[in-house]
Every structure is written in structure tokens, then in C-alpha cells.
JSON list of N, CA, C and O in Angstrom, two decimals:
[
{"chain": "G", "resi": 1, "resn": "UNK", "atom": "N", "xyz": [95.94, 187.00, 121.04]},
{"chain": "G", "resi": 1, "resn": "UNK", "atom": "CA", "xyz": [95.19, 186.59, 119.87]},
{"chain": "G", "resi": 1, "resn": "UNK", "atom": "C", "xyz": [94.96, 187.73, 118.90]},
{"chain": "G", "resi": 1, "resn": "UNK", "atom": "O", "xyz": [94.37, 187.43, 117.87]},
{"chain": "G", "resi": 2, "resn": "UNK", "atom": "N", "xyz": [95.32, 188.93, 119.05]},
{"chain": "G", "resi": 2, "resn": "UNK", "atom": "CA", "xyz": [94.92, 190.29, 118.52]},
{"chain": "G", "resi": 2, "resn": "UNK", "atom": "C", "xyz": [95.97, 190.03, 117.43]},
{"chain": "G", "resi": 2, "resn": "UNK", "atom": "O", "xyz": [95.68, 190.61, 116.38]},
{"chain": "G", "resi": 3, "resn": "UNK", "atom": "N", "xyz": [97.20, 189.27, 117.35]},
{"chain": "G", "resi": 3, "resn": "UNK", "atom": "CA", "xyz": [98.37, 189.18, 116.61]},
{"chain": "G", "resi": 3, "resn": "UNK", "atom": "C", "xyz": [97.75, 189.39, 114.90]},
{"chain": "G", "resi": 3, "resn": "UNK", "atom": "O", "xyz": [96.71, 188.80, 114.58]},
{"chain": "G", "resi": 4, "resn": "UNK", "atom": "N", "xyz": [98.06, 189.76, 114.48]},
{"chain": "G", "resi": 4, "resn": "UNK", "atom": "CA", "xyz": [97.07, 189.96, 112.73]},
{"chain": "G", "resi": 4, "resn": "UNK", "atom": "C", "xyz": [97.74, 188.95, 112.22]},
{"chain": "G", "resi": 4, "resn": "UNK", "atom": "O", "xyz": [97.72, 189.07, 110.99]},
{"chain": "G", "resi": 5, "resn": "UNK", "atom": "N", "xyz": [98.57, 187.60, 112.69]},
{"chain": "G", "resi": 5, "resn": "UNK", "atom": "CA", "xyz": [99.03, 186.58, 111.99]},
{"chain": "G", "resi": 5, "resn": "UNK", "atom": "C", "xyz": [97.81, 185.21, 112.41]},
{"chain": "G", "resi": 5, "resn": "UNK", "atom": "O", "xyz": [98.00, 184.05, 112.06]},
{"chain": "G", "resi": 6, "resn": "UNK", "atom": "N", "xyz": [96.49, 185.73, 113.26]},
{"chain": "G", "resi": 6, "resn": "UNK", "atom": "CA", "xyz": [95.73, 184.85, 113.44]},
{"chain": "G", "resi": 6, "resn": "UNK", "atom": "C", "xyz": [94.96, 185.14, 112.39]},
{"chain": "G", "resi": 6, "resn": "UNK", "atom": "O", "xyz": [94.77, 186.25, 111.88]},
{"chain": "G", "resi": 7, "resn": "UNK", "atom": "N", "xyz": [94.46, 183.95, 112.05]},
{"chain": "G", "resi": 7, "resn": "UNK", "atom": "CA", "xyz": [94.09, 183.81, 111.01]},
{"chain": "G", "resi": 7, "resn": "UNK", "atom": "C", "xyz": [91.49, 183.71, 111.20]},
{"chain": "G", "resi": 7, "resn": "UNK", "atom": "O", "xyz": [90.76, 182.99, 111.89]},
{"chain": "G", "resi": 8, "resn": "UNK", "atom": "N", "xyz": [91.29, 184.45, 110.53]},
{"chain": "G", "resi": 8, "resn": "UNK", "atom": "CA", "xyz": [89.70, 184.23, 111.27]},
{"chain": "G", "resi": 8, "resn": "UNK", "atom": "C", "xyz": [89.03, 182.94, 111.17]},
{"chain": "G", "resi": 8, "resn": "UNK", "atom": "O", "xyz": [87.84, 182.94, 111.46]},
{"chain": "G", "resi": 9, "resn": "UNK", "atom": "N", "xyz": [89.67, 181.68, 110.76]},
{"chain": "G", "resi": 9, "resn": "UNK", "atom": "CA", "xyz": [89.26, 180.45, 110.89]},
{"chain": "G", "resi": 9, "resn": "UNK", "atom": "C", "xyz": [89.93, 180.26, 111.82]},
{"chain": "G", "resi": 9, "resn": "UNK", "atom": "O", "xyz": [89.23, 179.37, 112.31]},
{"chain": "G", "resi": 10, "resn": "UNK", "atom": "N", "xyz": [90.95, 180.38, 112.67]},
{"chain": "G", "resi": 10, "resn": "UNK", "atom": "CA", "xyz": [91.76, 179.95, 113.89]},
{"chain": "G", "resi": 10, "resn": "UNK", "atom": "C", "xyz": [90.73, 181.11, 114.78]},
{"chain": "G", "resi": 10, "resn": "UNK", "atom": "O", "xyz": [90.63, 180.68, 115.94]},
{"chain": "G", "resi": 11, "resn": "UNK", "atom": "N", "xyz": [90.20, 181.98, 114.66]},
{"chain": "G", "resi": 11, "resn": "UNK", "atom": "CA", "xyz": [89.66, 182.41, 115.67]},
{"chain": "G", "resi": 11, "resn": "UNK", "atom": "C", "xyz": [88.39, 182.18, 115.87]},
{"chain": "G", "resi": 11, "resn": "UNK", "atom": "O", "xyz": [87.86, 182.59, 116.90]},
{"chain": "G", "resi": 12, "resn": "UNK", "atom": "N", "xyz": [87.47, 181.30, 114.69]},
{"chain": "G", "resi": 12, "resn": "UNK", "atom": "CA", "xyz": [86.37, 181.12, 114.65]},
{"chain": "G", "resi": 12, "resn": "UNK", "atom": "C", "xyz": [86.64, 179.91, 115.77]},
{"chain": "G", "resi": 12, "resn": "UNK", "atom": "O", "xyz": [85.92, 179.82, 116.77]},
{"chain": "G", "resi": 13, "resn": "UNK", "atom": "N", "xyz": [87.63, 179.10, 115.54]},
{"chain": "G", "resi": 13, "resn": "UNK", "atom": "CA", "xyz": [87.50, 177.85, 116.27]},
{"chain": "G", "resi": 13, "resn": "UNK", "atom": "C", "xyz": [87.84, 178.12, 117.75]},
{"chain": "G", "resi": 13, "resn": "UNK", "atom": "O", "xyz": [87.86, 177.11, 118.45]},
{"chain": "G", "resi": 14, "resn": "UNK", "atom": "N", "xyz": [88.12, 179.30, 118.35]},
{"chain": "G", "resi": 14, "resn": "UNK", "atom": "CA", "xyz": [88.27, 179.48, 119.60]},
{"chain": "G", "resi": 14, "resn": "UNK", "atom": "C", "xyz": [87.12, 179.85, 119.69]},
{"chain": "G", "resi": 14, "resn": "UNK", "atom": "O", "xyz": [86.44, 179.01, 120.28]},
{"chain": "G", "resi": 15, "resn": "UNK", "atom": "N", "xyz": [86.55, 180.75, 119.39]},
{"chain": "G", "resi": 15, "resn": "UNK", "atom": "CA", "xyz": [84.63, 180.94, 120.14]},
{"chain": "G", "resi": 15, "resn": "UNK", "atom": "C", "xyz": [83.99, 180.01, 120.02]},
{"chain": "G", "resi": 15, "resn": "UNK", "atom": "O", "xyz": [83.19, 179.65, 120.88]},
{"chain": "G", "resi": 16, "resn": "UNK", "atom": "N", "xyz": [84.23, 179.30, 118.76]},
{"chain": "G", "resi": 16, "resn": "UNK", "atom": "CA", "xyz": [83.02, 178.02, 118.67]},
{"chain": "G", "resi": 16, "resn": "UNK", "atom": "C", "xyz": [83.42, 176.56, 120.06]},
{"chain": "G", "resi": 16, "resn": "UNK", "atom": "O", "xyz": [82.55, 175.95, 120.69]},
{"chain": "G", "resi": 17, "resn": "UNK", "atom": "N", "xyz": [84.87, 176.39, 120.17]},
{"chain": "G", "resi": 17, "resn": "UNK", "atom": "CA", "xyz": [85.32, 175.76, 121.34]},
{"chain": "G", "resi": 17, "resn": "UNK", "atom": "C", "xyz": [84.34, 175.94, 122.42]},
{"chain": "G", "resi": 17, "resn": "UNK", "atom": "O", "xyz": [83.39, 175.22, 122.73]},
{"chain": "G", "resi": 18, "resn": "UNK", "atom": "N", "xyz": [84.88, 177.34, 123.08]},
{"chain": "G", "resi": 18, "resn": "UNK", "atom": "CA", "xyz": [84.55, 177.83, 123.99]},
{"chain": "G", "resi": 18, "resn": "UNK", "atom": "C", "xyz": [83.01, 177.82, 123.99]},
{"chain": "G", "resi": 18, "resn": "UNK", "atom": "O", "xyz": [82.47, 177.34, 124.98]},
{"chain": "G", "resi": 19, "resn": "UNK", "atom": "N", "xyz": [82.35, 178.22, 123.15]},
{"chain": "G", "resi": 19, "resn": "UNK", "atom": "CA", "xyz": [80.87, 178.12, 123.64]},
{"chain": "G", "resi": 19, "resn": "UNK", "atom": "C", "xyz": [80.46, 177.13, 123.61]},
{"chain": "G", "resi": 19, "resn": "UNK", "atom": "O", "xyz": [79.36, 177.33, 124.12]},
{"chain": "G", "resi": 20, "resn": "UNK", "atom": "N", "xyz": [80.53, 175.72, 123.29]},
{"chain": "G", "resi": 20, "resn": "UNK", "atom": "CA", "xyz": [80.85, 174.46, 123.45]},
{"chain": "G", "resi": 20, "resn": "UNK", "atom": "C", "xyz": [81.17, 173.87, 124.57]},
{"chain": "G", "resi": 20, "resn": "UNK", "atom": "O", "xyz": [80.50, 172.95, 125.03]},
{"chain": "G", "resi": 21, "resn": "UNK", "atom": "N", "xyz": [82.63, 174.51, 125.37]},
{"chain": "G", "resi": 21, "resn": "UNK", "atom": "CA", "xyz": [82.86, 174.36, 126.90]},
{"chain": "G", "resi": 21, "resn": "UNK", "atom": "C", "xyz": [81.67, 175.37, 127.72]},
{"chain": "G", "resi": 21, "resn": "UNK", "atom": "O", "xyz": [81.56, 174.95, 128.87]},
{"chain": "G", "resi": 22, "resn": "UNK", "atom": "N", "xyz": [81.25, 175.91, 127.62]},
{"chain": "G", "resi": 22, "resn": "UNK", "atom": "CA", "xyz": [80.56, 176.74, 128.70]},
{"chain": "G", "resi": 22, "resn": "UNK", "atom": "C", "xyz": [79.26, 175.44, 128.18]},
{"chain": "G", "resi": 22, "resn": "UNK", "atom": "O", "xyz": [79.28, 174.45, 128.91]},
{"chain": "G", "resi": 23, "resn": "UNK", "atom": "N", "xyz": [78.45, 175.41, 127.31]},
{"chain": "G", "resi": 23, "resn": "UNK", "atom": "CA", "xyz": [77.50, 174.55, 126.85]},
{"chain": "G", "resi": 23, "resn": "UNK", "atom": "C", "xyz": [77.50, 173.76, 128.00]},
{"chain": "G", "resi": 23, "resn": "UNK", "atom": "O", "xyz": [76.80, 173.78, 129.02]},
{"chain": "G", "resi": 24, "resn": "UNK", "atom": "N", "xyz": [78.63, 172.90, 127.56]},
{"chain": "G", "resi": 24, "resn": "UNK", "atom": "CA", "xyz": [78.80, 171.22, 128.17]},
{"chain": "G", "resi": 24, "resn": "UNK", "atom": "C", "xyz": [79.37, 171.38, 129.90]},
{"chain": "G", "resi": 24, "resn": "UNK", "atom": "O", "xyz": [80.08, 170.51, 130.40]},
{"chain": "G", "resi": 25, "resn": "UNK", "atom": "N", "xyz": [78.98, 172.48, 130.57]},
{"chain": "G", "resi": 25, "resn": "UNK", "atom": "CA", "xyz": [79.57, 172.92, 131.97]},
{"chain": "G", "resi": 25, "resn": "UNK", "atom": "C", "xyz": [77.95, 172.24, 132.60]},
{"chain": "G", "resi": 25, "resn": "UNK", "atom": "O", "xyz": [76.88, 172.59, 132.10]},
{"chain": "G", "resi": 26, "resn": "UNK", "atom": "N", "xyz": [78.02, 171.57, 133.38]},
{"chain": "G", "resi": 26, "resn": "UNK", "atom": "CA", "xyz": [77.16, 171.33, 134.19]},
{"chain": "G", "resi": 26, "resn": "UNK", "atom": "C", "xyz": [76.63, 172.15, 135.39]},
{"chain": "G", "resi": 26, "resn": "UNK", "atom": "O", "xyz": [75.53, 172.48, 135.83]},
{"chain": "G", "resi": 27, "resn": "UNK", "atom": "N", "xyz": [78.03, 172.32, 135.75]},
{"chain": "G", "resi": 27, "resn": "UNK", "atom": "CA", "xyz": [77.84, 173.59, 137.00]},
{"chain": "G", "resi": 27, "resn": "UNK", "atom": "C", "xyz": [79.19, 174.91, 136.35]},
{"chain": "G", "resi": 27, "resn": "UNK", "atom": "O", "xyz": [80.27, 174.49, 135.94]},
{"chain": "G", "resi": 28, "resn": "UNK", "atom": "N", "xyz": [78.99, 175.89, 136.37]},
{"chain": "G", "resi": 28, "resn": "UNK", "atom": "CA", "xyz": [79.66, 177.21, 135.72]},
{"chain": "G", "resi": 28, "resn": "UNK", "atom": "C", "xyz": [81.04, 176.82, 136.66]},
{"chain": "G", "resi": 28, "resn": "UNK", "atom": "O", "xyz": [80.83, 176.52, 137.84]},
{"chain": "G", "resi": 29, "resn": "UNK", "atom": "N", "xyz": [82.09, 176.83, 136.26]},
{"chain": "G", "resi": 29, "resn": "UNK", "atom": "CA", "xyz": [83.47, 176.79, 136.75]},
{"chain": "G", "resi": 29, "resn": "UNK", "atom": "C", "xyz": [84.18, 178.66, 136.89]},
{"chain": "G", "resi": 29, "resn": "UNK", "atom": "O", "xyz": [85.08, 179.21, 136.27]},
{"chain": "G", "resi": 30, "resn": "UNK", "atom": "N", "xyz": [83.52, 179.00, 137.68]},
{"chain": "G", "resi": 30, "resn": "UNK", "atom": "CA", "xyz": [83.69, 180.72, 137.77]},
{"chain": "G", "resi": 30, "resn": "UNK", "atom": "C", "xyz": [85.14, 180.80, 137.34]},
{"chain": "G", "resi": 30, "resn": "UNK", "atom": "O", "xyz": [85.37, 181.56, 136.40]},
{"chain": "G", "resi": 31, "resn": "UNK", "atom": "N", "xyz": [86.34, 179.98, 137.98]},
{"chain": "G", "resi": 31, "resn": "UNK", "atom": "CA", "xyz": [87.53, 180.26, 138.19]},
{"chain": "G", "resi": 31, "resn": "UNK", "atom": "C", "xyz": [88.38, 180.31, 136.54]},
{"chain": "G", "resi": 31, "resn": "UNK", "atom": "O", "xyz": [89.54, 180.55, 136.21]},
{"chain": "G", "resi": 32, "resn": "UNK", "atom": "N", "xyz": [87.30, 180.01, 135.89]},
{"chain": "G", "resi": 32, "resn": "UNK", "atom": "CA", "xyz": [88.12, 179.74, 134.47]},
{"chain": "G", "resi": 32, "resn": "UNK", "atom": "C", "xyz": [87.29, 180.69, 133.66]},
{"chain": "G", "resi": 32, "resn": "UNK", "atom": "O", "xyz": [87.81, 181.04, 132.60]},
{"chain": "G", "resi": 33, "resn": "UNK", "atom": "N", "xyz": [86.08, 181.20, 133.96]},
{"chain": "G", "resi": 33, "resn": "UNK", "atom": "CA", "xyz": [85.45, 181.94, 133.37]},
{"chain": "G", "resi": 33, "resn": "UNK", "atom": "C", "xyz": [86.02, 183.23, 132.82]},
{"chain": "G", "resi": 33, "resn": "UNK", "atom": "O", "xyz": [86.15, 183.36, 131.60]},
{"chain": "G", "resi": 34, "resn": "UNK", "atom": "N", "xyz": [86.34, 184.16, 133.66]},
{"chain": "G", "resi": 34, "resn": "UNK", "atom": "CA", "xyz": [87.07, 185.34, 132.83]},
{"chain": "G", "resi": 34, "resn": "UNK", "atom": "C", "xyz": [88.01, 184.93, 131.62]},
{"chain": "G", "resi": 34, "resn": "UNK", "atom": "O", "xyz": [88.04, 185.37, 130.47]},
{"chain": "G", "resi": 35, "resn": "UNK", "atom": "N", "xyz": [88.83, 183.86, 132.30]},
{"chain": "G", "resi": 35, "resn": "UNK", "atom": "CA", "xyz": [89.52, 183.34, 130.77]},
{"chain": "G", "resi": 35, "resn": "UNK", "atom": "C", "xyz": [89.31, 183.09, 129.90]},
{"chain": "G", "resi": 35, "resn": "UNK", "atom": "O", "xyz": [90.12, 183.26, 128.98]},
{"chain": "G", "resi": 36, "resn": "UNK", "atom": "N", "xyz": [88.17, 182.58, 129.72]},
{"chain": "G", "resi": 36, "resn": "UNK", "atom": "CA", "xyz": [87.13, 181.64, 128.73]},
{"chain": "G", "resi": 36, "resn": "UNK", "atom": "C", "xyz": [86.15, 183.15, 127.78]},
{"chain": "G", "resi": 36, "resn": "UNK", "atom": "O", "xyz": [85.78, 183.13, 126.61]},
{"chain": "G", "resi": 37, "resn": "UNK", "atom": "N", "xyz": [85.96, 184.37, 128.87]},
{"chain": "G", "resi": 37, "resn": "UNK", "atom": "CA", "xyz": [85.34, 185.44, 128.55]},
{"chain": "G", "resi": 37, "resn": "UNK", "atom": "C", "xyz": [86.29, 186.45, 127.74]},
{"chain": "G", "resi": 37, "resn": "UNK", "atom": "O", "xyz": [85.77, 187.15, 126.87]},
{"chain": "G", "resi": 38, "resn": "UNK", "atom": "N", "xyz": [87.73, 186.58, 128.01]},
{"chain": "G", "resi": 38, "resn": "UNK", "atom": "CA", "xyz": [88.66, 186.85, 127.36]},
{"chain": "G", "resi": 38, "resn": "UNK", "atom": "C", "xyz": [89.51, 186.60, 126.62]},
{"chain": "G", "resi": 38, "resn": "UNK", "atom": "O", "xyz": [90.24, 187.48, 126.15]},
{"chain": "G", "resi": 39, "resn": "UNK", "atom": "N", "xyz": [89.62, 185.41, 126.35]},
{"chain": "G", "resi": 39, "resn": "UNK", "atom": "CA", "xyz": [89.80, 184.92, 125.09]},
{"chain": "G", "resi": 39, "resn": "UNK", "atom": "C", "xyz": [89.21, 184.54, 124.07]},
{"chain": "G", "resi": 39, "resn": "UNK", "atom": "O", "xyz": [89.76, 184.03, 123.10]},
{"chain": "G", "resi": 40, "resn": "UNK", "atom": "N", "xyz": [87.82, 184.80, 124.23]},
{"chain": "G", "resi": 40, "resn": "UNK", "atom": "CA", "xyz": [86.83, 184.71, 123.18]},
{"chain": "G", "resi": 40, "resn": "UNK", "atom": "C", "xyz": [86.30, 186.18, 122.88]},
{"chain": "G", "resi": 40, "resn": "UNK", "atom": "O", "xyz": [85.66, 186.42, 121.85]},
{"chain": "G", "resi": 41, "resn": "UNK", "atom": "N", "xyz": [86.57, 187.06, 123.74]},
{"chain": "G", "resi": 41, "resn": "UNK", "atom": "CA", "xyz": [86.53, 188.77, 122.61]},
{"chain": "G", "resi": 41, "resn": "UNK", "atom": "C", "xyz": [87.56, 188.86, 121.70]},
{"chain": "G", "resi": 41, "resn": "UNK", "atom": "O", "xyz": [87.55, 189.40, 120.59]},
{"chain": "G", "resi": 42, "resn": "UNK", "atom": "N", "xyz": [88.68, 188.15, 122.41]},
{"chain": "G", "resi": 42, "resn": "UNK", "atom": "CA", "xyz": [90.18, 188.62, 121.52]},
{"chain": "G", "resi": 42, "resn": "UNK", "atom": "C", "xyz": [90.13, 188.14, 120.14]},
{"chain": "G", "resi": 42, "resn": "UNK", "atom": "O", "xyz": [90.77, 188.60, 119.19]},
{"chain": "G", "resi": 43, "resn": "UNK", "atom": "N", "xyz": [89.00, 186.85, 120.13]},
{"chain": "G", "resi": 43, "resn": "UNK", "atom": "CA", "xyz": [88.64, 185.92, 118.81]},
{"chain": "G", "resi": 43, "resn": "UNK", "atom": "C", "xyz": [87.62, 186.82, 117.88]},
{"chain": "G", "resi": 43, "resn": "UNK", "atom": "O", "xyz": [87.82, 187.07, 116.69]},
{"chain": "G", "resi": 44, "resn": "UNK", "atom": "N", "xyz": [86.59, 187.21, 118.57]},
{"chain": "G", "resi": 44, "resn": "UNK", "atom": "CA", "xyz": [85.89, 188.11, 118.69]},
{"chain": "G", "resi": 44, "resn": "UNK", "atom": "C", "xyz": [86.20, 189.24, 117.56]},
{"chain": "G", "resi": 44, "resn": "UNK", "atom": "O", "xyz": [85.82, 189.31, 116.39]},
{"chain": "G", "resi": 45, "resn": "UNK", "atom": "N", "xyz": [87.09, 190.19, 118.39]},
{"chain": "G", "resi": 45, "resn": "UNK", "atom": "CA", "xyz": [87.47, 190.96, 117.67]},
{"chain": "G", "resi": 45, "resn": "UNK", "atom": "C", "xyz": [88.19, 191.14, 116.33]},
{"chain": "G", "resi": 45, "resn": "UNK", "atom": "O", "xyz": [88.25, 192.12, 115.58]},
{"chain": "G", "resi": 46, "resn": "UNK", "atom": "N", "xyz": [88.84, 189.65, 116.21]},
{"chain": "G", "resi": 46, "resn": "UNK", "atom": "CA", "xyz": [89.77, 189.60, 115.25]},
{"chain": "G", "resi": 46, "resn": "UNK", "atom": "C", "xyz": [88.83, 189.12, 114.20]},
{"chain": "G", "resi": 46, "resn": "UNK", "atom": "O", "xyz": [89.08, 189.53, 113.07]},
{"chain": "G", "resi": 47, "resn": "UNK", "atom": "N", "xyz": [87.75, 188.29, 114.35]},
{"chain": "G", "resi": 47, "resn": "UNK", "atom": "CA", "xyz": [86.76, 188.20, 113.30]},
{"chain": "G", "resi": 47, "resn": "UNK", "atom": "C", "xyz": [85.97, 189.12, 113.01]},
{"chain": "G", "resi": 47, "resn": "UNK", "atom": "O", "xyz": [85.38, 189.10, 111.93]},
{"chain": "G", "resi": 48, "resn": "UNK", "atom": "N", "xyz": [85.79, 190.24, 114.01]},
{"chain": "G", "resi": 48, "resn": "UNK", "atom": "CA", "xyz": [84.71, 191.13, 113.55]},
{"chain": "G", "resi": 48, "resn": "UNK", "atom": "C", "xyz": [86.00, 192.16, 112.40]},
{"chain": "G", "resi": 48, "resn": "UNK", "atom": "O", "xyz": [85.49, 193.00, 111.66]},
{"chain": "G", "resi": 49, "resn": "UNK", "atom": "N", "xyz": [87.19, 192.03, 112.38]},
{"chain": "G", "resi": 49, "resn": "UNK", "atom": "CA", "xyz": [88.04, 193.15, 111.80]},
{"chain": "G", "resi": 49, "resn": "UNK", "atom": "C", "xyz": [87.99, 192.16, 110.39]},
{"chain": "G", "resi": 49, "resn": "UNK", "atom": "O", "xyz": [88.12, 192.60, 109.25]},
{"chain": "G", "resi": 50, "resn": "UNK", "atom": "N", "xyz": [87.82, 191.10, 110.66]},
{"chain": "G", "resi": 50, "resn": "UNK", "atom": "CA", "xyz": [88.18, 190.85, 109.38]},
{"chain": "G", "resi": 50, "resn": "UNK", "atom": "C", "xyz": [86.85, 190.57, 108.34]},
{"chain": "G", "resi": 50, "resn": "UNK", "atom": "O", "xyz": [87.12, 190.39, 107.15]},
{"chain": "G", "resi": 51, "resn": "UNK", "atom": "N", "xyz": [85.86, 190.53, 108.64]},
{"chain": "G", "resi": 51, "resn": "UNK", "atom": "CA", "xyz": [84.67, 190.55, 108.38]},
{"chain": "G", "resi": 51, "resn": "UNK", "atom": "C", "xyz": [84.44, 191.86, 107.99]},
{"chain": "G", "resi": 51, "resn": "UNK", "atom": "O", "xyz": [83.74, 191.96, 106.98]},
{"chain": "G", "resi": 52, "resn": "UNK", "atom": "N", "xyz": [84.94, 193.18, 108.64]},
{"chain": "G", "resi": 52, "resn": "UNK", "atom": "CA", "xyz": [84.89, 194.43, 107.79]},
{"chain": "G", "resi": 52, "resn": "UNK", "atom": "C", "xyz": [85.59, 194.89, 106.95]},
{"chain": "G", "resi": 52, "resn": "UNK", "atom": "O", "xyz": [85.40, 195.99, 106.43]},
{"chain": "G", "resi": 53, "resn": "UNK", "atom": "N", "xyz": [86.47, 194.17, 106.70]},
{"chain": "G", "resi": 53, "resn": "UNK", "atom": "CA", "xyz": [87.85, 194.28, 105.69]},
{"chain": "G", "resi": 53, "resn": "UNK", "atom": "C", "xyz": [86.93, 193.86, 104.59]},
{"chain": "G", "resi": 53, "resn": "UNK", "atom": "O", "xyz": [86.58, 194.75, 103.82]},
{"chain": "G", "resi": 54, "resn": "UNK", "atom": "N", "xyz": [86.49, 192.65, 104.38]},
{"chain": "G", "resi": 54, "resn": "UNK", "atom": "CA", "xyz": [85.75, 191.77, 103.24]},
{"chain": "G", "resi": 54, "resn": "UNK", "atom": "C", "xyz": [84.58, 192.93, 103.19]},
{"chain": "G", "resi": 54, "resn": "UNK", "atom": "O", "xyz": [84.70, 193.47, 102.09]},
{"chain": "G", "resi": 55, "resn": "UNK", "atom": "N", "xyz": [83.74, 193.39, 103.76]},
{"chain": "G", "resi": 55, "resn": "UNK", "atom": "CA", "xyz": [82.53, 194.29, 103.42]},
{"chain": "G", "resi": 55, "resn": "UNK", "atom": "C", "xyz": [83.03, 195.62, 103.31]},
{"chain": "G", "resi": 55, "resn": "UNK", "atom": "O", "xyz": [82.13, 196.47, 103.22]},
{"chain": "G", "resi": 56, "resn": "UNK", "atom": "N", "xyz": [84.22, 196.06, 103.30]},
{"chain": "G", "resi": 56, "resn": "UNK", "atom": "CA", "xyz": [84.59, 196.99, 102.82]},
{"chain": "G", "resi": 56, "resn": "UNK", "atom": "C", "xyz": [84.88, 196.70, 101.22]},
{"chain": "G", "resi": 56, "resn": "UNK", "atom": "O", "xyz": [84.42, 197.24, 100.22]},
{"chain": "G", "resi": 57, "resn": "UNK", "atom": "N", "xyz": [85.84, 195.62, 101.39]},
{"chain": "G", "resi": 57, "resn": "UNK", "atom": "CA", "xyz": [86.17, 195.55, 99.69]},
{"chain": "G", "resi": 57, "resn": "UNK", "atom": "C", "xyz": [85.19, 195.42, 98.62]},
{"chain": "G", "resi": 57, "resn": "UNK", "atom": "O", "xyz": [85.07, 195.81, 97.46]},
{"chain": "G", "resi": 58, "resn": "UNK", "atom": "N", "xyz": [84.24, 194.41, 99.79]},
{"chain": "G", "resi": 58, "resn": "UNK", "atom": "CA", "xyz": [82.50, 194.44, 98.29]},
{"chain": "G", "resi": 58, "resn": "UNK", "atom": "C", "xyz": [82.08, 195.80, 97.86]},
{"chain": "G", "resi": 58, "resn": "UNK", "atom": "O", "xyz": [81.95, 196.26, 96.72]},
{"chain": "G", "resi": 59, "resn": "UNK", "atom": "N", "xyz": [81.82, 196.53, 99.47]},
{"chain": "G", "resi": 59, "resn": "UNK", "atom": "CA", "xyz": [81.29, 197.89, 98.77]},
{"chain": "G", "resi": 59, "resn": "UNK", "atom": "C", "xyz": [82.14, 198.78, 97.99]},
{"chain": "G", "resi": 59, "resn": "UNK", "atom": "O", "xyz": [81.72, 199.80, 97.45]},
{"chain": "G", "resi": 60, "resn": "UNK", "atom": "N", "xyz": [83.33, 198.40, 97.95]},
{"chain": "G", "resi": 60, "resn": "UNK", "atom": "CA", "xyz": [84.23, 199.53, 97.25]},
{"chain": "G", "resi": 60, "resn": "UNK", "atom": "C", "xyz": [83.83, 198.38, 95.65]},
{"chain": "G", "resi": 60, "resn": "UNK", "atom": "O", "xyz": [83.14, 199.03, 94.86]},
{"chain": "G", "resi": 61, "resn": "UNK", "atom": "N", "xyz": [84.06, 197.26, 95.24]},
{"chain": "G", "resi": 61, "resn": "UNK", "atom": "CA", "xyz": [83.63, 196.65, 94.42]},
{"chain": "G", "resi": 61, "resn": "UNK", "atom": "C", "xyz": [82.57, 197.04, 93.57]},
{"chain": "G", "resi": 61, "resn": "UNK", "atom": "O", "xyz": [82.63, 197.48, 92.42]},
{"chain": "G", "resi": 62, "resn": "UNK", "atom": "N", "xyz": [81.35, 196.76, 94.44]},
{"chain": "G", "resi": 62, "resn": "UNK", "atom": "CA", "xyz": [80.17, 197.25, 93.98]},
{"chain": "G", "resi": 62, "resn": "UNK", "atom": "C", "xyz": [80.04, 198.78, 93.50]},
{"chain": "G", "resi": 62, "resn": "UNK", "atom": "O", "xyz": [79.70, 199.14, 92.37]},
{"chain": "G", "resi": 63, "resn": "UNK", "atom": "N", "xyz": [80.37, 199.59, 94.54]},
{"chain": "G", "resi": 63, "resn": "UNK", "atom": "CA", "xyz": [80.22, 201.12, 93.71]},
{"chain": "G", "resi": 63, "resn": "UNK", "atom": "C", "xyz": [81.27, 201.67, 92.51]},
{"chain": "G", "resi": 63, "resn": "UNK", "atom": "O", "xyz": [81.23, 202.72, 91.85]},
{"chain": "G", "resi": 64, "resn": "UNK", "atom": "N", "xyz": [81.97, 200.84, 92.50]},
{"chain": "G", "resi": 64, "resn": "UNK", "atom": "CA", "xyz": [82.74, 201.49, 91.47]},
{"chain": "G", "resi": 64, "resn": "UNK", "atom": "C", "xyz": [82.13, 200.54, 89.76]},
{"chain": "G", "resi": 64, "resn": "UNK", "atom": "O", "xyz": [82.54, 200.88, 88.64]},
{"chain": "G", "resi": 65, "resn": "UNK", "atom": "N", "xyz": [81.34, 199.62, 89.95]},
{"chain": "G", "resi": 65, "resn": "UNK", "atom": "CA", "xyz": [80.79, 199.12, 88.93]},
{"chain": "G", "resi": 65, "resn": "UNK", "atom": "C", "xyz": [79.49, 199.60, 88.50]},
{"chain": "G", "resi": 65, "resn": "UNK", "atom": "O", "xyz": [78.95, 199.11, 87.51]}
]
């Protein structure tokens, strides 16, 4: 998911999934858990990069005005 061709609305919808499946777990399914825990940093991460891309460009925006 780290691929920079994901897009941060395709990765929003994997954490929001996933915390949704863990939500709606009645009893914790351990065996799927790391998966569920690692593929939602990989989402994770790719939104937090792109979220600093955009607050980089404001502040370069803003100070140069």
C-alpha cells in the first residue's frame, strides 16, 4: 500500500473499513489481527505523507504572501 500510486481516499477507505471490522468483532479474531494492524499503518502512513505534502504547500503559500 506504500505504492505512491495509492491514492489518500483509497487509503482513507482501508482504515475506515478496518476500524469498522474490528468495531463489529464480537469476539477479537487474533488470527487476522496483525493483518488488519498492518495494513492499516501502511494506509496510515500514506495519509499521514500526504497530509504533509498539503501543509507544506499552505505554509510555503502563506509565507510567501
Amino acid at each position: 500500500m506504500t505504492d505512491s500510486s495509492v491514492t489518500f481516499k483509497q487509503a482513507f477507505a482501508v482504515l475506515k473499513q478496518n476500524s469498522e471490522r474490528l468495531e463489529e468483532q464480537q469476539e477479537p479474531d487474533i488470527d487476522q489481527l496483525m493483518q488488519i494492524v498492518e495494513e492499516s499503518m501502511q494506509a496510515y502512513k500514506v495519509c499521514k505523507q500526504r497530509i504533509q505534502v498539503v501543509q507544506a504547500a499552505l505554509t510555503q503559500t502563506f509565507e510567501s504572501e
